[in-house]
Coordinates of C-alpha atoms and ligand atoms in Angstrom, one line a residue:
M42 CA -7.6 -16.5 7.7
L43 CA -8.9 -18.4 4.6
H44 CA -10.2 -22.0 4.8
R45 CA -12.7 -24.5 3.4
V46 CA -15.7 -25.9 5.0
D47 CA -17.2 -28.8 2.9
G48 CA -15.3 -27.4 -0.1
D49 CA -16.5 -23.8 0.3
L50 CA -14.2 -20.9 1.0
Y51 CA -14.4 -18.9 4.1
M52 CA -12.6 -15.9 5.5
E53 CA -12.6 -16.3 9.1
Q54 CA -16.0 -17.7 9.9
V55 CA -17.7 -15.8 7.1
S56 CA -18.9 -17.7 3.9
L57 CA -17.6 -16.0 0.7
T58 CA -20.8 -17.3 -1.0
E59 CA -22.8 -15.6 1.4
I60 CA -21.1 -12.3 1.0
A61 CA -21.5 -12.5 -2.8
E62 CA -25.2 -13.2 -2.4
Q63 CA -25.6 -10.2 0.1
H64 CA -23.4 -7.6 -1.5
G65 CA -22.8 -8.8 -5.1
T66 CA -19.5 -9.0 -7.1
P67 CA -16.9 -7.8 -7.5
T68 CA -16.3 -7.0 -3.9
Y69 CA -13.0 -6.7 -1.9
I70 CA -13.0 -8.5 1.4
Y71 CA -10.5 -8.0 4.1
S72 CA -9.8 -9.8 7.2
E73 CA -9.6 -7.9 10.4
T74 CA -7.7 -10.7 12.3
A75 CA -5.3 -10.9 9.4
I76 CA -4.5 -7.1 9.4
R77 CA -4.3 -7.1 13.2
S78 CA -1.8 -10.0 13.3
A79 CA 0.5 -8.5 10.5
Y80 CA 0.6 -5.3 12.1
E81 CA 1.3 -6.7 15.7
A82 CA 4.1 -9.1 14.2
F83 CA 5.8 -6.3 12.6
D84 CA 5.5 -4.0 15.6
S85 CA 6.6 -6.6 18.2
A86 CA 9.6 -7.7 16.3
F87 CA 11.0 -4.3 17.0
A88 CA 10.2 -4.3 20.7
T89 CA 13.9 -4.2 21.8
H90 CA 14.3 -0.6 20.0
P91 CA 12.1 2.6 20.1
H92 CA 10.2 2.6 17.1
T93 CA 7.0 3.9 15.4
V94 CA 5.3 2.0 12.6
C95 CA 3.8 4.4 10.3
Y96 CA 1.4 2.4 8.1
A97 CA 1.6 3.4 4.4
V98 CA -2.0 4.8 3.7
K99 CA -1.6 4.4 0.0
A100 CA -1.6 0.4 0.2
C101 CA -5.3 0.3 1.4
S102 CA -6.9 3.6 2.5
N103 CA -10.4 2.6 3.6
I104 CA -11.3 4.7 6.8
S105 CA -12.3 1.6 8.5
I106 CA -9.0 0.0 8.1
L107 CA -7.2 3.2 9.2
Q108 CA -9.4 3.2 12.3
L109 CA -8.6 -0.3 13.0
L110 CA -4.8 0.5 12.7
A111 CA -5.0 3.6 14.8
E112 CA -6.5 1.7 17.5
L113 CA -3.7 -0.7 17.2
G114 CA -1.3 2.1 17.9
A115 CA -0.1 2.7 14.3
G116 CA 1.1 6.1 13.0
F117 CA 0.7 6.6 9.2
D118 CA 2.7 7.6 6.1
I119 CA 0.9 9.7 3.8
V120 CA 1.4 11.2 0.3
S121 CA -1.4 13.6 -0.1
G122 CA -3.7 16.0 1.7
G123 CA -6.5 13.7 1.0
E124 CA -4.7 10.8 2.8
L125 CA -4.2 13.1 5.7
T126 CA -8.0 13.8 5.9
R127 CA -8.8 10.2 5.9
V128 CA -6.3 9.4 8.6
L129 CA -7.9 12.3 10.8
R130 CA -11.4 11.1 10.0
A131 CA -10.1 7.6 11.2
G132 CA -9.2 8.8 14.5
G133 CA -5.5 8.8 13.8
E134 CA -3.2 11.4 15.4
A135 CA -1.5 14.0 13.3
R136 CA 1.6 14.0 15.2
R137 CA 2.1 10.5 14.4
V138 CA 2.0 11.0 10.6
V139 CA 4.8 11.4 8.2
F140 CA 4.2 13.0 5.0
S141 CA 6.3 11.8 1.9
G142 CA 6.2 12.6 -1.7
V143 CA 8.0 14.5 -4.3
G144 CA 5.4 16.9 -5.3
K145 CA 3.6 18.4 -2.3
Q146 CA 1.5 21.3 -3.0
N147 CA 1.3 24.4 -0.8
W148 CA -2.1 23.8 0.4
E149 CA -1.1 20.3 1.5
I150 CA 1.9 21.6 3.3
E151 CA -0.1 24.2 5.1
Y152 CA -2.9 21.7 6.0
A153 CA -0.1 19.3 7.4
L154 CA 1.4 22.1 9.6
T155 CA -1.9 23.4 10.8
S156 CA -2.9 19.8 11.7
G157 CA 0.2 19.4 13.7
I158 CA 1.9 16.7 11.4
G159 CA 4.7 14.6 13.1
C160 CA 7.2 15.0 10.0
L161 CA 7.4 16.3 6.5
N162 CA 9.6 14.1 4.4
I163 CA 11.5 16.7 2.3
E164 CA 12.4 15.5 -1.3
S165 CA 14.3 18.5 -2.8
A166 CA 16.0 21.8 -1.8
S167 CA 13.1 23.6 -3.5
E168 CA 10.7 21.8 -1.2
L169 CA 12.7 22.8 1.8
Q170 CA 12.5 26.4 1.0
R171 CA 8.8 26.4 0.4
V172 CA 8.1 24.5 3.6
A173 CA 10.3 27.1 5.4
S174 CA 8.2 29.9 4.0
I175 CA 4.9 28.4 4.5
A176 CA 6.0 27.7 8.2
A177 CA 7.0 31.2 8.5
A178 CA 3.9 32.7 7.2
K179 CA 1.9 30.5 9.4
Q180 CA 4.0 31.0 12.4
L181 CA 4.3 27.3 13.0
R182 CA 7.5 25.4 13.2
A183 CA 7.8 22.8 10.6
P184 CA 9.2 19.3 11.7
V185 CA 11.4 17.9 8.7
S186 CA 13.5 15.2 7.7
V187 CA 15.2 14.9 4.3
R188 CA 14.6 11.8 2.2
V189 CA 17.9 10.5 0.9
N190 CA 18.1 8.3 -2.1
P191 CA 20.7 6.1 -1.0
D192 CA 21.4 4.8 -4.6
V193 CA 20.9 1.0 -3.7
D194 CA 19.2 -1.6 -6.0
P195 CA 16.2 -3.1 -4.1
K196 CA 16.1 -5.8 -6.8
T197 CA 12.3 -5.6 -7.5
H198 CA 10.2 -4.5 -10.5
P199 CA 11.5 -1.3 -12.1
Y200 CA 8.2 0.6 -11.7
I201 CA 8.5 0.2 -7.9
A202 CA 12.1 0.6 -7.2
T203 CA 12.7 4.1 -5.7
G204 CA 16.1 4.3 -4.3
L205 CA 18.4 4.4 -7.4
K206 CA 19.9 7.6 -8.4
E207 CA 17.8 7.3 -11.6
N208 CA 14.6 7.5 -9.8
K209 CA 12.8 10.8 -9.0
F210 CA 12.7 10.5 -5.3
G211 CA 14.9 12.0 -2.5
V212 CA 18.3 13.6 -3.1
S213 CA 21.9 12.3 -2.8
A214 CA 23.5 12.3 0.7
T215 CA 25.7 15.2 -0.3
E216 CA 22.8 17.3 -1.2
A217 CA 20.9 16.2 2.0
L218 CA 24.0 17.4 4.1
A219 CA 23.7 20.9 2.5
M220 CA 19.9 20.8 3.2
Y221 CA 20.4 20.0 6.7
Q222 CA 22.9 22.7 7.2
Q223 CA 20.3 25.2 5.7
A224 CA 17.5 23.8 7.9
A225 CA 19.6 24.1 11.0
K226 CA 19.9 27.8 10.5
D227 CA 16.1 28.5 9.7
P228 CA 14.1 29.4 12.9
W229 CA 10.9 27.8 11.3
L230 CA 12.4 24.3 10.5
D231 CA 12.8 21.6 13.2
I232 CA 15.1 18.7 12.1
V233 CA 13.7 15.5 13.4
G234 CA 14.8 12.7 11.2
I235 CA 16.6 11.1 8.2
D236 CA 14.4 9.4 5.7
C237 CA 14.5 7.0 3.0
H238 CA 12.4 4.5 1.1
I239 CA 14.2 2.4 -1.5
G240 CA 11.2 0.4 -3.3
S241 CA 8.6 -2.1 -2.7
Q242 CA 8.0 -5.9 -2.8
I243 CA 11.5 -6.3 -1.5
T244 CA 12.7 -9.8 -0.5
E245 CA 16.4 -9.4 0.3
L246 CA 18.0 -7.9 3.5
E247 CA 20.9 -6.6 2.0
P248 CA 19.3 -3.4 0.3
F249 CA 17.7 -2.3 3.5
L250 CA 21.1 -2.7 5.4
D251 CA 23.1 -0.8 2.8
A252 CA 20.4 2.0 2.9
L253 CA 20.6 2.1 6.8
R254 CA 24.4 2.3 6.5
K255 CA 24.1 5.4 4.3
L256 CA 21.7 6.8 6.6
L257 CA 23.9 6.1 9.8
E258 CA 26.9 7.8 7.9
L259 CA 25.0 10.9 7.3
C260 CA 23.5 10.9 10.9
D261 CA 27.0 10.7 12.2
E262 CA 28.2 13.7 10.1
L263 CA 25.3 15.7 10.9
E264 CA 25.8 15.0 14.7
S265 CA 29.5 16.0 14.3
Q266 CA 28.2 19.3 13.0
G267 CA 26.0 19.7 16.2
I268 CA 22.7 18.8 14.3
E269 CA 20.8 16.3 16.2
I270 CA 18.6 13.4 14.6
N271 CA 15.8 11.8 16.6
H272 CA 14.6 9.2 14.3
L273 CA 15.7 7.1 11.2
D274 CA 13.0 6.4 8.9
L275 CA 13.7 3.2 6.8
G276 CA 10.5 3.5 4.6
G277 CA 8.4 0.6 3.8
G278 CA 8.9 -2.0 1.1
L279 CA 9.0 -5.5 2.6
G280 CA 7.8 -8.1 0.2
V281 CA 5.0 -10.6 0.6
R282 CA 4.4 -14.1 -1.0
Y283 CA 2.0 -13.9 -4.0
R284 CA 3.3 -17.1 -5.5
D285 CA 6.5 -18.4 -4.6
E286 CA 8.6 -15.5 -3.5
E287 CA 10.6 -15.8 -0.2
P288 CA 9.6 -12.9 1.9
L289 CA 12.0 -11.8 4.4
D290 CA 11.1 -13.3 7.9
T291 CA 10.1 -10.1 10.0
E292 CA 12.1 -11.4 13.2
S293 CA 15.3 -11.7 11.2
F294 CA 14.8 -8.4 9.3
A295 CA 14.1 -6.7 12.7
A296 CA 17.2 -8.6 14.4
A297 CA 19.5 -7.2 11.6
I298 CA 18.4 -3.7 11.8
T299 CA 18.3 -3.3 15.4
Q300 CA 21.7 -4.9 15.6
S301 CA 22.9 -2.0 13.2
M302 CA 21.3 0.4 15.7
S303 CA 22.6 -0.9 18.9
G304 CA 24.1 1.7 21.1
R305 CA 22.4 4.5 19.0
P306 CA 19.9 6.8 20.6
Q307 CA 17.8 7.3 17.4
S308 CA 14.5 5.9 17.2
L309 CA 13.3 3.8 14.2
L310 CA 10.5 4.7 12.1
F311 CA 8.9 2.4 9.3
E312 CA 6.4 2.8 6.5
P313 CA 5.1 -0.7 5.8
G314 CA 2.1 -0.9 3.5
R315 CA 1.8 -4.1 1.8
I316 CA 3.0 -6.5 4.3
I317 CA 0.3 -5.2 6.7
V318 CA -2.7 -5.6 4.2
A319 CA -1.8 -7.5 0.9
N320 CA -2.5 -11.2 2.2
A321 CA -5.3 -9.9 4.4
G322 CA -7.5 -9.0 1.3
L323 CA -9.1 -10.7 -1.7
L324 CA -11.2 -9.7 -4.6
L325 CA -14.4 -11.9 -4.9
T326 CA -15.7 -12.2 -8.6
R327 CA -18.3 -14.2 -10.6
V328 CA -17.5 -15.9 -13.8
N329 CA -19.9 -14.3 -16.4
T330 CA -19.0 -15.9 -19.7
L331 CA -16.8 -19.1 -20.7
K332 CA -15.4 -19.0 -24.3
S333 CA -12.8 -21.1 -26.0
N334 CA -11.1 -21.1 -29.3
E335 CA -8.5 -23.3 -30.8
D336 CA -5.8 -21.6 -28.9
R337 CA -7.0 -20.6 -25.5
N338 CA -10.0 -20.8 -22.9
F339 CA -11.2 -17.5 -21.6
A340 CA -13.2 -17.1 -18.3
V341 CA -14.7 -13.5 -18.5
I342 CA -15.3 -12.4 -15.1
D343 CA -17.2 -9.5 -13.6
A344 CA -14.0 -8.0 -12.3
A345 CA -11.5 -6.3 -14.6
M346 CA -8.2 -4.3 -14.9
N347 CA -10.2 -1.2 -13.3
D348 CA -10.8 -3.2 -10.4
L349 CA -7.4 -4.7 -9.8
I350 CA -4.8 -3.3 -12.2
R351 CA -1.7 -5.0 -11.0
P352 CA -1.6 -7.8 -13.5
A353 CA -2.0 -5.4 -16.3
L354 CA 0.5 -3.0 -14.9
Y355 CA 3.2 -4.9 -13.6
G356 CA 2.7 -8.4 -15.0
A357 CA 1.9 -9.2 -11.3
W358 CA 0.8 -12.7 -10.5
Q359 CA -2.2 -13.3 -8.2
E360 CA -3.4 -16.5 -6.9
V361 CA -6.9 -17.3 -8.3
T362 CA -9.0 -19.9 -6.5
P363 CA -12.7 -21.0 -6.9
V364 CA -15.0 -20.3 -4.1
H365 CA -16.6 -23.8 -4.5
E366 CA -14.5 -26.6 -5.5
H367 CA -15.7 -28.8 -8.3
D368 CA -14.3 -32.2 -9.3
Q369 CA -14.6 -32.0 -13.2
D370 CA -11.8 -31.9 -15.5
R371 CA -9.4 -29.2 -14.9
K372 CA -8.5 -26.8 -18.0
S373 CA -6.1 -23.9 -18.5
W374 CA -7.9 -20.7 -18.3
D375 CA -7.2 -17.2 -19.0
I376 CA -9.1 -15.0 -16.3
V377 CA -10.1 -11.9 -18.2
G378 CA -12.4 -8.7 -17.4
P379 CA -15.1 -7.4 -19.8
V380 CA -13.0 -4.3 -20.4
C381 CA -12.3 -3.5 -24.1
E382 CA -8.4 -3.8 -24.0
T383 CA -6.2 -6.9 -24.3
G384 CA -4.2 -6.0 -21.2
D385 CA -7.4 -6.6 -19.3
F386 CA -6.5 -9.9 -17.6
L387 CA -6.3 -10.9 -14.2
A388 CA -4.6 -14.1 -14.5
K389 CA -3.3 -16.5 -17.4
D390 CA -2.9 -20.1 -17.8
R391 CA -4.4 -21.2 -14.5
E392 CA -5.5 -24.9 -14.1
I393 CA -8.8 -24.8 -12.7
C394 CA -12.4 -26.2 -13.0
L395 CA -14.9 -23.6 -13.9
E396 CA -18.4 -23.2 -14.9
E397 CA -20.2 -20.0 -15.6
N398 CA -21.7 -18.3 -12.5
D399 CA -19.0 -19.8 -10.4
L400 CA -17.4 -17.4 -7.7
L401 CA -13.6 -16.8 -7.8
A402 CA -11.3 -15.4 -5.3
I403 CA -8.4 -13.4 -6.3
L404 CA -6.0 -13.6 -3.4
S405 CA -3.2 -11.3 -2.0
A406 CA -5.5 -8.4 -3.4
G407 CA -5.6 -6.2 -0.1
A408 CA -2.7 -4.0 -0.8
Y409 CA -2.7 -1.7 -3.9
G410 CA -6.1 -3.4 -5.2
F411 CA -9.1 -1.0 -4.5
V412 CA -7.0 2.0 -3.9
M413 CA -5.7 1.6 -7.7
S414 CA -9.2 1.1 -9.0
S415 CA -10.8 3.4 -11.5
N416 CA -14.1 4.1 -13.3
Y417 CA -12.7 3.0 -16.7
N418 CA -15.5 2.0 -19.0
S419 CA -17.7 3.8 -16.6
R420 CA -17.5 0.8 -14.3
G421 CA -18.5 1.5 -10.7
R422 CA -16.0 0.7 -8.3
A423 CA -16.1 -2.5 -6.0
A424 CA -17.8 -2.6 -2.7
E425 CA -15.5 -3.4 0.3
I426 CA -16.3 -5.7 3.2
L427 CA -14.5 -6.0 6.6
V428 CA -14.8 -9.5 8.1
T429 CA -14.3 -9.9 11.9
G430 CA -14.7 -13.4 13.2
S431 CA -18.2 -14.4 12.3
E432 CA -19.4 -10.8 11.4
H433 CA -19.0 -9.0 8.2
R434 CA -19.5 -5.2 7.7
C435 CA -19.7 -3.2 4.4
I436 CA -17.2 -0.5 4.7
R437 CA -17.7 1.0 1.4
R438 CA -20.9 0.4 -0.6
R439 CA -20.6 -0.3 -4.5
E440 CA -20.5 2.9 -6.5
T441 CA -23.4 3.5 -8.7
I442 CA -23.5 5.2 -12.1
E443 CA -25.4 8.1 -10.3
D444 CA -22.3 8.4 -8.1
Q445 CA -20.2 8.9 -11.1
L446 CA -22.5 11.2 -13.0
A447 CA -23.0 13.3 -9.9
L448 CA -19.7 15.1 -10.6
E449 CA -20.3 15.9 -14.2
S450 CA -22.7 18.3 -16.0
L451 CA -24.3 18.6 -19.4
R452 CA -23.0 21.4 -21.5
R453 CA -26.6 22.7 -21.8
Q454 CA -29.9 21.8 -20.2
Ligands
LLP337 N1 6.7 4.8 1.9 C1 6.7 5.4 0.6 C2 7.4 6.7 0.6 C3 6.3 4.7 -0.4 O1 6.5 5.4 -1.7 C4 5.7 3.5 -0.3 C5 5.1 2.8 -1.5 C6 5.6 2.8 0.9 C7 6.2 3.7 2.1 C8 5.0 1.5 1.2 O2 5.8 0.4 0.5 P1 5.4 -1.1 0.9 O3 5.5 -1.3 2.3 O4 3.8 -1.1 0.6 O5 6.1 -1.8 -0.1 N2 1.4 -0.3 -6.6 C9 2.5 -1.0 -6.6 C10 3.4 -0.6 -5.2 C11 3.7 0.9 -5.2 C12 4.3 1.3 -4.0 C13 4.6 2.7 -3.8 N3 5.4 3.3 -2.6 C14 2.2 -2.5 -6.5 O6 1.0 -2.7 -6.6 O7 3.0 -3.3 -6.5

C-alpha cells in the first residue's frame, strides 16, 4: 500500500507530505486496504474448516479500525472491560468476543456476562470459582474455556513468549482437566472450548502444531469423560516481517492446522493481532535537529519512545524511510527522540540522507504502536489517520496538554 510518486511516499493514493501538512507530526497512519486484505487473507485461508477470527484488540484498538474489522465479520479477543466497551462502541457483537487475561476483575467479569460475551478464557482455578459465583449471583450462565499453557517454546523474544511453564499464563493440561471436571458440575458454567496462546511474533510452524496436539489430547480426554468441546482456540502470535524475518505463509499455516483437525467436529478460533495491522500502519515523524560528534550522527525527530516503545522495550527493529528521497551523501544516523533517556531511540545506524525538517516514515508500526504510547514527558499522544483509497480521515485527534490536565487537580485553588 506504500509506493513512491516522483520520489514522494504515498499510502494508497494519499501523499504523506500532505497528511503531515494538514495534521502535523508525529502521526500514526493506517491503510484500510492493507487491513482489509490481511484480514481476508487469514480468514479465507481457513475456508475449509469452521472457524472464527477474533482480532486481538490490544494490537491496535482505535474504534474506527474495530468498526472496519466488525464489518468484515471479525470477532474480537479482548483483555479488559475497556476493550469490551471499544468493541461494542464500534458495532462488534459481544457473542463473538472472547475475553483473555490472567487478572480479570469482578466488574469486568460481570460486565462481560451481562453484555452476552461469547467466551471467558479462564486462566486459573481461582478465576473459575469467581466466574461461577458471579454467574450465579447474576443468574447468567457463563460460557468458558480454560487457557492451557502447553509448555512449548515459541522461539520469540522472551517478553512475548507466553506458553512456557515459567510464564504466568494459563494452567497445565493436568490442572485444566480438573478445572473442566469442576466446571461440568456447575449449573452456571457452560463449557464451550479449550484455549491457548503461546506467544507473539512467532515465525515457526512447529510450536503451533505442538500446542494444537496438546489441546487435542485434552479434548479427547474430556470427550471420553462426556465433556463436550465446541471450539479450539489457538490464540494469535503469527509473526510479520519487520526486517528480514521469514513469516509463516498463511496458506501453509492454515493447511497444516486444518489437516490436524480433519475429521474433528470442533471449530477453530484464532486471536491474531499483529498480522492484521502491523504492516498496515506507519508512524510519520519530522526531523527536528541533526547533530554529530566524533562517534555518531544523531537525528532528533519529533516522535519518541512514548509514541513507539518497541525499539526501546524489545530492541525491536523498525524500517525507517525518508518521505522524500534526496540524492545527497548517505550517512549512518541514530534516529532518536527528544525524551530525556538514552533508551529513547527509534532506530540505530541507518544509512540515509537526512536534512532538518525532513519527514520520515517508521514502518510496520500498526501493531503495538499507538496502543503502547504514553504521556511520558507530558507529551500528547499522536493523532491517528485512516487512509482509504484517495481519502483520509482523522480517527483520533492529537492529544493536547489540556486533555492531560483535565484529569488532574491542584491541591488547593
Ligand atoms: N491473544 C492473546 C491472549 C494475547 O496475549 C495476544 C498478544 C494475542 C492474542 C495477539 O498476539 P499477536 O497475534 O498480535 O501476536 N507488545 C508486543 C506484543 C505483545 C503481545 C501480547 N499478547 C510487541 O510489540 O511485540
